[in-house]
Amino acid sequence: MNQRSERHVTDGLTGRLGRAAALSLLAGTVGGAAVLAGEAFVARHRRYAEPELGLALRATIGRAGGTPLRLVLLGDSSALGVGVDRLDDTIGGQLANLLAEGPTGRRVHLSSVGVSGSRSTDLATQVARALLGERPDVALILIGANDATGMRRPADASAYLGAAVHRLREARVEVVVGTCPDLGAVRAIAPPLRQLVGWAGRRMARAQTTAVLEAGGTVVDLATETGPVFRADAGTLCHDGFHPSADGYRVWAHALLPAITAAAAVASRR
């Protein structure tokens, strides 16, 4: 075989291998996309926990002589305690009890203006509701999961969050934000979509942190602080495998408590 023939055979073999590799990559990509699409369909059509209509959105917790603290929650289903059916098991109820039982013995006037399914674009309306009537001392915002699962751009979502924090701070309200939790810990979404959603959640949390700090709020990185616990213990999620259980909200409450306590102390000095 002469050199030209050898080159022809080599070029042909290289071409066939290249085409085979390209086809394999395409098949893998299409197959992977099909898997993700199928998992997304299943995740969307699962039955998830719904807001418990019997839960009070306003409550007073703590002894009558305690230093009063007006605490309002804004955000998504987390701010309502979706996944549990008792006020004391919600994130707000658990925080209020911890503040009431702590060294400062607060009397907490608790309220929530959160709406299940909310995204950061919905915060403007919630801020307006939170500022109606007597001004709260501390606002806790829990948002980002629906932005991340909806694959919203972190920069856009965090800009709305930053604007909400700025409005509350302008109204002299101390603000604590629990950033997007560890979505890679949820059981309602199967791998590999779970990993993709977890990655989106981490990007969202980073963008949120920057926006909140620039607006003058305090950040608690829920994914870093509590994600390992949620990954290790399925009992931190309620029956739907997505929303926290009473144990999950308790984990969040203890992670948020130092920042809420510090914000309450600042508010008391005004």
PDB file of C-alpha atoms in Angstrom:
ATOM      1  CA  MET A   1       0.000   0.000   0.000  1.00  0.00           C
ATOM      2  CA  ASN A   2       1.491   3.332  -1.017  1.00  0.00           C
ATOM      3  CA  GLN A   3       1.572   6.469   1.123  1.00  0.00           C
ATOM      4  CA  ARG A   4      -1.426   8.017  -0.604  1.00  0.00           C
ATOM      5  CA  SER A   5      -3.523   4.900  -0.020  1.00  0.00           C
ATOM      6  CA  GLU A   6      -2.445   4.729   3.613  1.00  0.00           C
ATOM      7  CA  ARG A   7      -3.419   8.366   4.066  1.00  0.00           C
ATOM      8  CA  HIS A   8      -6.788   7.698   2.435  1.00  0.00           C
ATOM      9  CA  VAL A   9      -7.500   4.751   4.722  1.00  0.00           C
ATOM     10  CA  THR A  10      -6.337   6.702   7.799  1.00  0.00           C
ATOM     11  CA  ASP A  11      -8.446   9.700   6.864  1.00  0.00           C
ATOM     12  CA  GLY A  12     -11.448   7.472   6.263  1.00  0.00           C
ATOM     13  CA  LEU A  13     -11.029   5.676   9.575  1.00  0.00           C
ATOM     14  CA  THR A  14     -10.555   8.978  11.400  1.00  0.00           C
ATOM     15  CA  GLY A  15     -13.662  10.346   9.773  1.00  0.00           C
ATOM     16  CA  ARG A  16     -15.725   7.285  10.682  1.00  0.00           C
ATOM     17  CA  LEU A  17     -14.495   7.392  14.279  1.00  0.00           C
ATOM     18  CA  GLY A  18     -15.228  11.104  14.480  1.00  0.00           C
ATOM     19  CA  ARG A  19     -18.735  10.596  13.143  1.00  0.00           C
ATOM     20  CA  ALA A  20     -19.303   7.701  15.530  1.00  0.00           C
ATOM     21  CA  ALA A  21     -18.091   9.808  18.456  1.00  0.00           C
ATOM     22  CA  ALA A  22     -20.305  12.697  17.396  1.00  0.00           C
ATOM     23  CA  LEU A  23     -23.313  10.401  17.078  1.00  0.00           C
ATOM     24  CA  SER A  24     -22.584   8.873  20.482  1.00  0.00           C
ATOM     25  CA  LEU A  25     -22.289  12.322  22.028  1.00  0.00           C
ATOM     26  CA  LEU A  26     -25.513  13.416  20.362  1.00  0.00           C
ATOM     27  CA  ALA A  27     -27.295  10.274  21.504  1.00  0.00           C
ATOM     28  CA  GLY A  28     -25.981  10.773  25.021  1.00  0.00           C
ATOM     29  CA  THR A  29     -27.054  14.397  25.007  1.00  0.00           C
ATOM     30  CA  VAL A  30     -30.504  13.592  23.659  1.00  0.00           C
ATOM     31  CA  GLY A  31     -30.822  10.677  26.047  1.00  0.00           C
ATOM     32  CA  GLY A  32     -29.729  12.827  28.984  1.00  0.00           C
ATOM     33  CA  ALA A  33     -32.147  15.568  27.989  1.00  0.00           C
ATOM     34  CA  ALA A  34     -34.933  13.010  27.737  1.00  0.00           C
ATOM     35  CA  VAL A  35     -34.135  11.718  31.225  1.00  0.00           C
ATOM     36  CA  LEU A  36     -34.134  15.249  32.655  1.00  0.00           C
ATOM     37  CA  ALA A  37     -37.378  16.085  30.867  1.00  0.00           C
ATOM     38  CA  GLY A  38     -38.997  12.935  32.201  1.00  0.00           C
ATOM     39  CA  GLU A  39     -37.846  13.634  35.738  1.00  0.00           C
ATOM     40  CA  ALA A  40     -39.048  17.236  35.477  1.00  0.00           C
ATOM     41  CA  PHE A  41     -42.478  15.999  34.340  1.00  0.00           C
ATOM     42  CA  VAL A  42     -42.695  13.598  37.276  1.00  0.00           C
ATOM     43  CA  ALA A  43     -41.515  16.274  39.735  1.00  0.00           C
ATOM     44  CA  ARG A  44     -44.069  18.798  38.442  1.00  0.00           C
ATOM     45  CA  HIS A  45     -46.949  16.347  38.760  1.00  0.00           C
ATOM     46  CA  ARG A  46     -46.181  15.026  42.228  1.00  0.00           C
ATOM     47  CA  ARG A  47     -48.613  15.800  45.015  1.00  0.00           C
ATOM     48  CA  TYR A  48     -46.962  18.330  47.290  1.00  0.00           C
ATOM     49  CA  ALA A  49     -47.962  19.546  50.721  1.00  0.00           C
ATOM     50  CA  GLU A  50     -50.298  22.527  50.679  1.00  0.00           C
ATOM     51  CA  PRO A  51     -50.727  25.462  53.067  1.00  0.00           C
ATOM     52  CA  GLU A  52     -52.618  24.486  56.206  1.00  0.00           C
ATOM     53  CA  LEU A  53     -55.536  26.907  56.283  1.00  0.00           C
ATOM     54  CA  GLY A  54     -56.015  26.385  60.006  1.00  0.00           C
ATOM     55  CA  LEU A  55     -52.598  27.822  60.842  1.00  0.00           C
ATOM     56  CA  ALA A  56     -52.780  31.328  62.270  1.00  0.00           C
ATOM     57  CA  LEU A  57     -50.798  33.908  60.326  1.00  0.00           C
ATOM     58  CA  ARG A  58     -50.719  36.073  63.462  1.00  0.00           C
ATOM     59  CA  ALA A  59     -49.923  34.938  66.988  1.00  0.00           C
ATOM     60  CA  THR A  60     -48.382  36.243  70.197  1.00  0.00           C
ATOM     61  CA  ILE A  61     -45.913  33.956  71.942  1.00  0.00           C
ATOM     62  CA  GLY A  62     -44.132  34.573  75.269  1.00  0.00           C
ATOM     63  CA  ARG A  63     -44.887  35.847  78.750  1.00  0.00           C
ATOM     64  CA  ALA A  64     -46.809  39.075  79.190  1.00  0.00           C
ATOM     65  CA  GLY A  65     -43.908  40.931  80.796  1.00  0.00           C
ATOM     66  CA  GLY A  66     -41.386  40.032  78.098  1.00  0.00           C
ATOM     67  CA  THR A  67     -39.764  42.640  75.885  1.00  0.00           C
ATOM     68  CA  PRO A  68     -42.021  42.896  72.816  1.00  0.00           C
ATOM     69  CA  LEU A  69     -40.702  41.979  69.398  1.00  0.00           C
ATOM     70  CA  ARG A  70     -42.645  42.265  66.172  1.00  0.00           C
ATOM     71  CA  LEU A  71     -41.388  39.575  63.802  1.00  0.00           C
ATOM     72  CA  VAL A  72     -42.787  39.286  60.283  1.00  0.00           C
ATOM     73  CA  LEU A  73     -42.008  36.549  57.773  1.00  0.00           C
ATOM     74  CA  LEU A  74     -41.968  37.103  54.029  1.00  0.00           C
ATOM     75  CA  GLY A  75     -41.314  34.717  51.163  1.00  0.00           C
ATOM     76  CA  ASP A  76     -42.558  31.390  49.857  1.00  0.00           C
ATOM     77  CA  SER A  77     -44.093  28.281  51.431  1.00  0.00           C
ATOM     78  CA  SER A  78     -41.299  28.209  54.028  1.00  0.00           C
ATOM     79  CA  ALA A  79     -42.584  31.463  55.517  1.00  0.00           C
ATOM     80  CA  LEU A  80     -45.970  29.788  56.021  1.00  0.00           C
ATOM     81  CA  GLY A  81     -44.677  26.483  57.345  1.00  0.00           C
ATOM     82  CA  VAL A  82     -46.052  24.330  54.533  1.00  0.00           C
ATOM     83  CA  GLY A  83     -45.439  20.705  55.450  1.00  0.00           C
ATOM     84  CA  VAL A  84     -46.614  20.917  59.074  1.00  0.00           C
ATOM     85  CA  ASP A  85     -50.026  21.412  60.659  1.00  0.00           C
ATOM     86  CA  ARG A  86     -49.228  23.128  63.978  1.00  0.00           C
ATOM     87  CA  LEU A  87     -48.123  26.714  64.499  1.00  0.00           C
ATOM     88  CA  ASP A  88     -45.421  25.627  66.937  1.00  0.00           C
ATOM     89  CA  ASP A  89     -43.865  23.448  64.198  1.00  0.00           C
ATOM     90  CA  THR A  90     -43.611  26.232  61.599  1.00  0.00           C
ATOM     91  CA  ILE A  91     -40.371  28.145  61.167  1.00  0.00           C
ATOM     92  CA  GLY A  92     -42.038  31.240  62.653  1.00  0.00           C
ATOM     93  CA  GLY A  93     -43.504  29.364  65.588  1.00  0.00           C
ATOM     94  CA  GLN A  94     -40.233  27.649  66.398  1.00  0.00           C
ATOM     95  CA  LEU A  95     -38.280  30.908  66.225  1.00  0.00           C
ATOM     96  CA  ALA A  96     -40.862  32.696  68.367  1.00  0.00           C
ATOM     97  CA  ASN A  97     -40.687  29.978  71.030  1.00  0.00           C
ATOM     98  CA  LEU A  98     -36.887  30.036  71.034  1.00  0.00           C
ATOM     99  CA  LEU A  99     -36.900  33.816  71.458  1.00  0.00           C
ATOM    100  CA  ALA A 100     -39.525  33.637  74.197  1.00  0.00           C
ATOM    101  CA  GLU A 101     -37.675  30.915  76.097  1.00  0.00           C
ATOM    102  CA  GLY A 102     -34.220  32.428  75.632  1.00  0.00           C
ATOM    103  CA  PRO A 103     -32.250  34.688  77.990  1.00  0.00           C
ATOM    104  CA  THR A 104     -34.014  37.827  76.776  1.00  0.00           C
ATOM    105  CA  GLY A 105     -37.488  36.333  77.309  1.00  0.00           C
ATOM    106  CA  ARG A 106     -39.111  38.058  74.355  1.00  0.00           C
ATOM    107  CA  ARG A 107     -42.844  38.426  73.860  1.00  0.00           C
ATOM    108  CA  VAL A 108     -43.043  37.823  70.129  1.00  0.00           C
ATOM    109  CA  HIS A 109     -45.823  39.233  67.996  1.00  0.00           C
ATOM    110  CA  LEU A 110     -45.514  36.912  65.007  1.00  0.00           C
ATOM    111  CA  SER A 111     -47.039  37.383  61.565  1.00  0.00           C
ATOM    112  CA  SER A 112     -46.465  36.108  58.054  1.00  0.00           C
ATOM    113  CA  VAL A 113     -47.259  37.653  54.684  1.00  0.00           C
ATOM    114  CA  GLY A 114     -45.583  34.865  52.737  1.00  0.00           C
ATOM    115  CA  VAL A 115     -47.418  33.129  49.912  1.00  0.00           C
ATOM    116  CA  SER A 116     -46.788  29.544  48.849  1.00  0.00           C
ATOM    117  CA  GLY A 117     -45.176  29.351  45.421  1.00  0.00           C
ATOM    118  CA  SER A 118     -43.784  32.885  45.599  1.00  0.00           C
ATOM    119  CA  ARG A 119     -40.718  33.994  43.703  1.00  0.00           C
ATOM    120  CA  SER A 120     -38.548  37.012  44.317  1.00  0.00           C
ATOM    121  CA  THR A 121     -40.699  39.089  41.944  1.00  0.00           C
ATOM    122  CA  ASP A 122     -43.568  38.709  44.442  1.00  0.00           C
ATOM    123  CA  LEU A 123     -41.690  40.311  47.322  1.00  0.00           C
ATOM    124  CA  ALA A 124     -42.699  43.883  46.477  1.00  0.00           C
ATOM    125  CA  THR A 125     -46.349  43.134  47.276  1.00  0.00           C
ATOM    126  CA  GLN A 126     -45.376  41.278  50.439  1.00  0.00           C
ATOM    127  CA  VAL A 127     -43.239  44.184  51.640  1.00  0.00           C
ATOM    128  CA  ALA A 128     -46.188  46.543  51.183  1.00  0.00           C
ATOM    129  CA  ARG A 129     -48.366  44.212  53.271  1.00  0.00           C
ATOM    130  CA  ALA A 130     -45.688  43.830  55.934  1.00  0.00           C
ATOM    131  CA  LEU A 131     -45.449  47.592  56.372  1.00  0.00           C
ATOM    132  CA  LEU A 132     -49.190  48.113  56.800  1.00  0.00           C
ATOM    133  CA  GLY A 133     -50.125  49.098  60.311  1.00  0.00           C
ATOM    134  CA  GLU A 134     -47.560  48.942  63.109  1.00  0.00           C
ATOM    135  CA  ARG A 135     -44.019  48.645  61.789  1.00  0.00           C
ATOM    136  CA  PRO A 136     -42.294  45.304  62.432  1.00  0.00           C
ATOM    137  CA  ASP A 137     -38.984  45.251  64.291  1.00  0.00           C
ATOM    138  CA  VAL A 138     -37.463  42.356  62.354  1.00  0.00           C
ATOM    139  CA  ALA A 139     -38.331  40.854  58.980  1.00  0.00           C
ATOM    140  CA  LEU A 140     -37.244  37.347  58.016  1.00  0.00           C
ATOM    141  CA  ILE A 141     -37.268  36.609  54.294  1.00  0.00           C
ATOM    142  CA  LEU A 142     -37.175  33.021  53.029  1.00  0.00           C
ATOM    143  CA  ILE A 143     -37.119  32.943  49.220  1.00  0.00           C
ATOM    144  CA  GLY A 144     -35.244  31.503  46.277  1.00  0.00           C
ATOM    145  CA  ALA A 145     -36.273  27.862  45.956  1.00  0.00           C
ATOM    146  CA  ASN A 146     -38.971  28.567  43.371  1.00  0.00           C
ATOM    147  CA  ASP A 147     -36.649  30.917  41.492  1.00  0.00           C
ATOM    148  CA  ALA A 148     -34.016  28.176  41.330  1.00  0.00           C
ATOM    149  CA  THR A 149     -36.353  25.334  40.339  1.00  0.00           C
ATOM    150  CA  GLY A 150     -37.840  27.613  37.685  1.00  0.00           C
ATOM    151  CA  MET A 151     -34.285  28.259  36.405  1.00  0.00           C
ATOM    152  CA  ARG A 152     -34.652  32.022  36.789  1.00  0.00           C
ATOM    153  CA  ARG A 153     -31.499  34.075  36.280  1.00  0.00           C
ATOM    154  CA  PRO A 154     -29.865  34.554  39.700  1.00  0.00           C
ATOM    155  CA  ALA A 155     -28.976  38.166  38.903  1.00  0.00           C
ATOM    156  CA  ASP A 156     -32.603  39.024  38.113  1.00  0.00           C
ATOM    157  CA  ALA A 157     -34.090  37.218  41.114  1.00  0.00           C
ATOM    158  CA  SER A 158     -31.546  38.642  43.534  1.00  0.00           C
ATOM    159  CA  ALA A 159     -32.178  42.168  42.253  1.00  0.00           C
ATOM    160  CA  TYR A 160     -35.835  41.890  43.327  1.00  0.00           C
ATOM    161  CA  LEU A 161     -34.713  40.512  46.684  1.00  0.00           C
ATOM    162  CA  GLY A 162     -32.237  43.347  47.143  1.00  0.00           C
ATOM    163  CA  ALA A 163     -34.951  45.889  46.361  1.00  0.00           C
ATOM    164  CA  ALA A 164     -37.237  44.332  48.990  1.00  0.00           C
ATOM    165  CA  VAL A 165     -34.498  44.415  51.615  1.00  0.00           C
ATOM    166  CA  HIS A 166     -33.722  48.039  50.758  1.00  0.00           C
ATOM    167  CA  ARG A 167     -37.375  49.080  51.186  1.00  0.00           C
ATOM    168  CA  LEU A 168     -37.592  47.385  54.571  1.00  0.00           C
ATOM    169  CA  ARG A 169     -34.332  48.936  55.733  1.00  0.00           C
ATOM    170  CA  GLU A 170     -35.547  52.356  54.583  1.00  0.00           C
ATOM    171  CA  ALA A 171     -38.556  51.757  56.856  1.00  0.00           C
ATOM    172  CA  ARG A 172     -36.101  51.058  59.732  1.00  0.00           C
ATOM    173  CA  VAL A 173     -36.827  47.343  59.860  1.00  0.00           C
ATOM    174  CA  GLU A 174     -33.973  44.942  60.594  1.00  0.00           C
ATOM    175  CA  VAL A 175     -33.832  42.285  57.878  1.00  0.00           C
ATOM    176  CA  VAL A 176     -32.538  38.723  57.965  1.00  0.00           C
ATOM    177  CA  VAL A 177     -32.576  36.621  54.798  1.00  0.00           C
ATOM    178  CA  GLY A 178     -32.319  32.859  54.738  1.00  0.00           C
ATOM    179  CA  THR A 179     -30.874  32.209  51.297  1.00  0.00           C
ATOM    180  CA  CYS A 180     -31.991  29.424  48.958  1.00  0.00           C
ATOM    181  CA  PRO A 181     -31.748  26.115  50.848  1.00  0.00           C
ATOM    182  CA  ASP A 182     -29.885  23.031  49.641  1.00  0.00           C
ATOM    183  CA  LEU A 183     -32.135  21.784  46.843  1.00  0.00           C
ATOM    184  CA  GLY A 184     -29.732  18.916  46.257  1.00  0.00           C
ATOM    185  CA  ALA A 185     -31.124  17.416  49.473  1.00  0.00           C
ATOM    186  CA  VAL A 186     -34.739  17.068  48.338  1.00  0.00           C
ATOM    187  CA  ARG A 187     -36.092  13.570  47.717  1.00  0.00           C
ATOM    188  CA  ALA A 188     -39.004  14.659  45.521  1.00  0.00           C
ATOM    189  CA  ILE A 189     -36.637  15.168  42.564  1.00  0.00           C
ATOM    190  CA  ALA A 190     -34.638  12.216  41.249  1.00  0.00           C
ATOM    191  CA  PRO A 191     -30.996  12.323  40.121  1.00  0.00           C
ATOM    192  CA  PRO A 192     -29.581  13.653  37.863  1.00  0.00           C
ATOM    193  CA  LEU A 193     -32.194  16.453  37.867  1.00  0.00           C
ATOM    194  CA  ARG A 194     -31.667  16.764  41.619  1.00  0.00           C
ATOM    195  CA  GLN A 195     -27.998  17.627  41.063  1.00  0.00           C
ATOM    196  CA  LEU A 196     -28.923  20.184  38.400  1.00  0.00           C
ATOM    197  CA  VAL A 197     -31.462  21.847  40.684  1.00  0.00           C
ATOM    198  CA  GLY A 198     -28.959  21.777  43.544  1.00  0.00           C
ATOM    199  CA  TRP A 199     -26.425  23.574  41.351  1.00  0.00           C
ATOM    200  CA  ALA A 200     -29.051  26.189  40.426  1.00  0.00           C
ATOM    201  CA  GLY A 201     -29.827  26.676  44.114  1.00  0.00           C
ATOM    202  CA  ARG A 202     -26.178  27.292  44.980  1.00  0.00           C
ATOM    203  CA  ARG A 203     -25.880  29.897  42.225  1.00  0.00           C
ATOM    204  CA  MET A 204     -29.059  31.562  43.485  1.00  0.00           C
ATOM    205  CA  ALA A 205     -27.783  31.660  47.065  1.00  0.00           C
ATOM    206  CA  ARG A 206     -24.501  33.304  46.037  1.00  0.00           C
ATOM    207  CA  ALA A 207     -26.314  36.010  44.083  1.00  0.00           C
ATOM    208  CA  GLN A 208     -28.756  36.539  46.961  1.00  0.00           C
ATOM    209  CA  THR A 209     -25.927  36.981  49.445  1.00  0.00           C
ATOM    210  CA  THR A 210     -24.362  39.785  47.428  1.00  0.00           C
ATOM    211  CA  ALA A 211     -27.683  41.577  46.879  1.00  0.00           C
ATOM    212  CA  VAL A 212     -28.766  41.371  50.522  1.00  0.00           C
ATOM    213  CA  LEU A 213     -25.464  42.590  51.939  1.00  0.00           C
ATOM    214  CA  GLU A 214     -25.410  45.518  49.508  1.00  0.00           C
ATOM    215  CA  ALA A 215     -28.951  46.455  50.622  1.00  0.00           C
ATOM    216  CA  GLY A 216     -28.007  46.416  54.300  1.00  0.00           C
ATOM    217  CA  GLY A 217     -29.517  43.089  55.363  1.00  0.00           C
ATOM    218  CA  THR A 218     -28.093  40.092  57.188  1.00  0.00           C
ATOM    219  CA  VAL A 219     -27.586  36.762  55.443  1.00  0.00           C
ATOM    220  CA  VAL A 220     -27.867  33.212  56.748  1.00  0.00           C
ATOM    221  CA  ASP A 221     -26.614  30.640  54.242  1.00  0.00           C
ATOM    222  CA  LEU A 222     -29.162  27.891  54.837  1.00  0.00           C
ATOM    223  CA  ALA A 223     -27.601  25.525  52.311  1.00  0.00           C
ATOM    224  CA  THR A 224     -24.199  25.623  53.996  1.00  0.00           C
ATOM    225  CA  GLU A 225     -25.543  25.723  57.551  1.00  0.00           C
ATOM    226  CA  THR A 226     -28.207  23.044  57.266  1.00  0.00           C
ATOM    227  CA  GLY A 227     -27.772  21.212  53.950  1.00  0.00           C
ATOM    228  CA  PRO A 228     -25.639  18.368  55.377  1.00  0.00           C
ATOM    229  CA  VAL A 229     -28.328  17.616  57.973  1.00  0.00           C
ATOM    230  CA  PHE A 230     -31.082  17.495  55.335  1.00  0.00           C
ATOM    231  CA  ARG A 231     -28.965  15.227  53.130  1.00  0.00           C
ATOM    232  CA  ALA A 232     -28.245  12.836  55.980  1.00  0.00           C
ATOM    233  CA  ASP A 233     -31.722  12.686  57.542  1.00  0.00           C
ATOM    234  CA  ALA A 234     -34.795  12.101  55.382  1.00  0.00           C
ATOM    235  CA  GLY A 235     -36.918  12.955  58.421  1.00  0.00           C
ATOM    236  CA  THR A 236     -36.100  16.631  57.966  1.00  0.00           C
ATOM    237  CA  LEU A 237     -38.490  16.612  54.999  1.00  0.00           C
ATOM    238  CA  CYS A 238     -42.251  16.141  55.207  1.00  0.00           C
ATOM    239  CA  HIS A 239     -44.210  13.440  53.395  1.00  0.00           C
ATOM    240  CA  ASP A 240     -43.794  15.080  49.974  1.00  0.00           C
ATOM    241  CA  GLY A 241     -39.991  14.911  50.083  1.00  0.00           C
ATOM    242  CA  PHE A 242     -39.678  18.604  49.248  1.00  0.00           C
ATOM    243  CA  HIS A 243     -40.936  20.832  52.064  1.00  0.00           C
ATOM    244  CA  PRO A 244     -39.361  20.683  55.525  1.00  0.00           C
ATOM    245  CA  SER A 245     -40.948  18.687  58.311  1.00  0.00           C
ATOM    246  CA  ALA A 246     -41.195  19.931  61.892  1.00  0.00           C
ATOM    247  CA  ASP A 247     -37.659  18.614  62.415  1.00  0.00           C
ATOM    248  CA  GLY A 248     -36.482  20.396  59.275  1.00  0.00           C
ATOM    249  CA  TYR A 249     -37.968  23.707  60.359  1.00  0.00           C
ATOM    250  CA  ARG A 250     -36.344  23.206  63.759  1.00  0.00           C
ATOM    251  CA  VAL A 251     -32.955  22.819  62.087  1.00  0.00           C
ATOM    252  CA  TRP A 252     -33.553  26.013  60.119  1.00  0.00           C
ATOM    253  CA  ALA A 253     -34.778  27.872  63.215  1.00  0.00           C
ATOM    254  CA  HIS A 254     -31.609  27.108  65.158  1.00  0.00           C
ATOM    255  CA  ALA A 255     -29.485  28.199  62.185  1.00  0.00           C
ATOM    256  CA  LEU A 256     -31.412  31.484  61.906  1.00  0.00           C
ATOM    257  CA  LEU A 257     -31.725  32.194  65.631  1.00  0.00           C
ATOM    258  CA  PRO A 258     -28.352  33.976  66.184  1.00  0.00           C
ATOM    259  CA  ALA A 259     -29.025  36.417  63.335  1.00  0.00           C
ATOM    260  CA  ILE A 260     -32.623  37.021  64.447  1.00  0.00           C
ATOM    261  CA  THR A 261     -31.505  37.564  68.050  1.00  0.00           C
ATOM    262  CA  ALA A 262     -28.848  40.053  66.948  1.00  0.00           C
ATOM    263  CA  ALA A 263     -31.345  41.898  64.737  1.00  0.00           C
ATOM    264  CA  ALA A 264     -33.846  42.045  67.600  1.00  0.00           C
ATOM    265  CA  ALA A 265     -31.193  43.529  69.875  1.00  0.00           C
ATOM    266  CA  VAL A 266     -30.416  46.246  67.335  1.00  0.00           C
ATOM    267  CA  ALA A 267     -34.132  47.021  66.940  1.00  0.00           C
ATOM    268  CA  SER A 268     -34.526  47.331  70.735  1.00  0.00           C
ATOM    269  CA  ARG A 269     -31.809  49.971  70.922  1.00  0.00           C
ATOM    270  CA  ARG A 270     -33.606  52.299  68.549  1.00  0.00           C
TER     271      ARG A 270
END
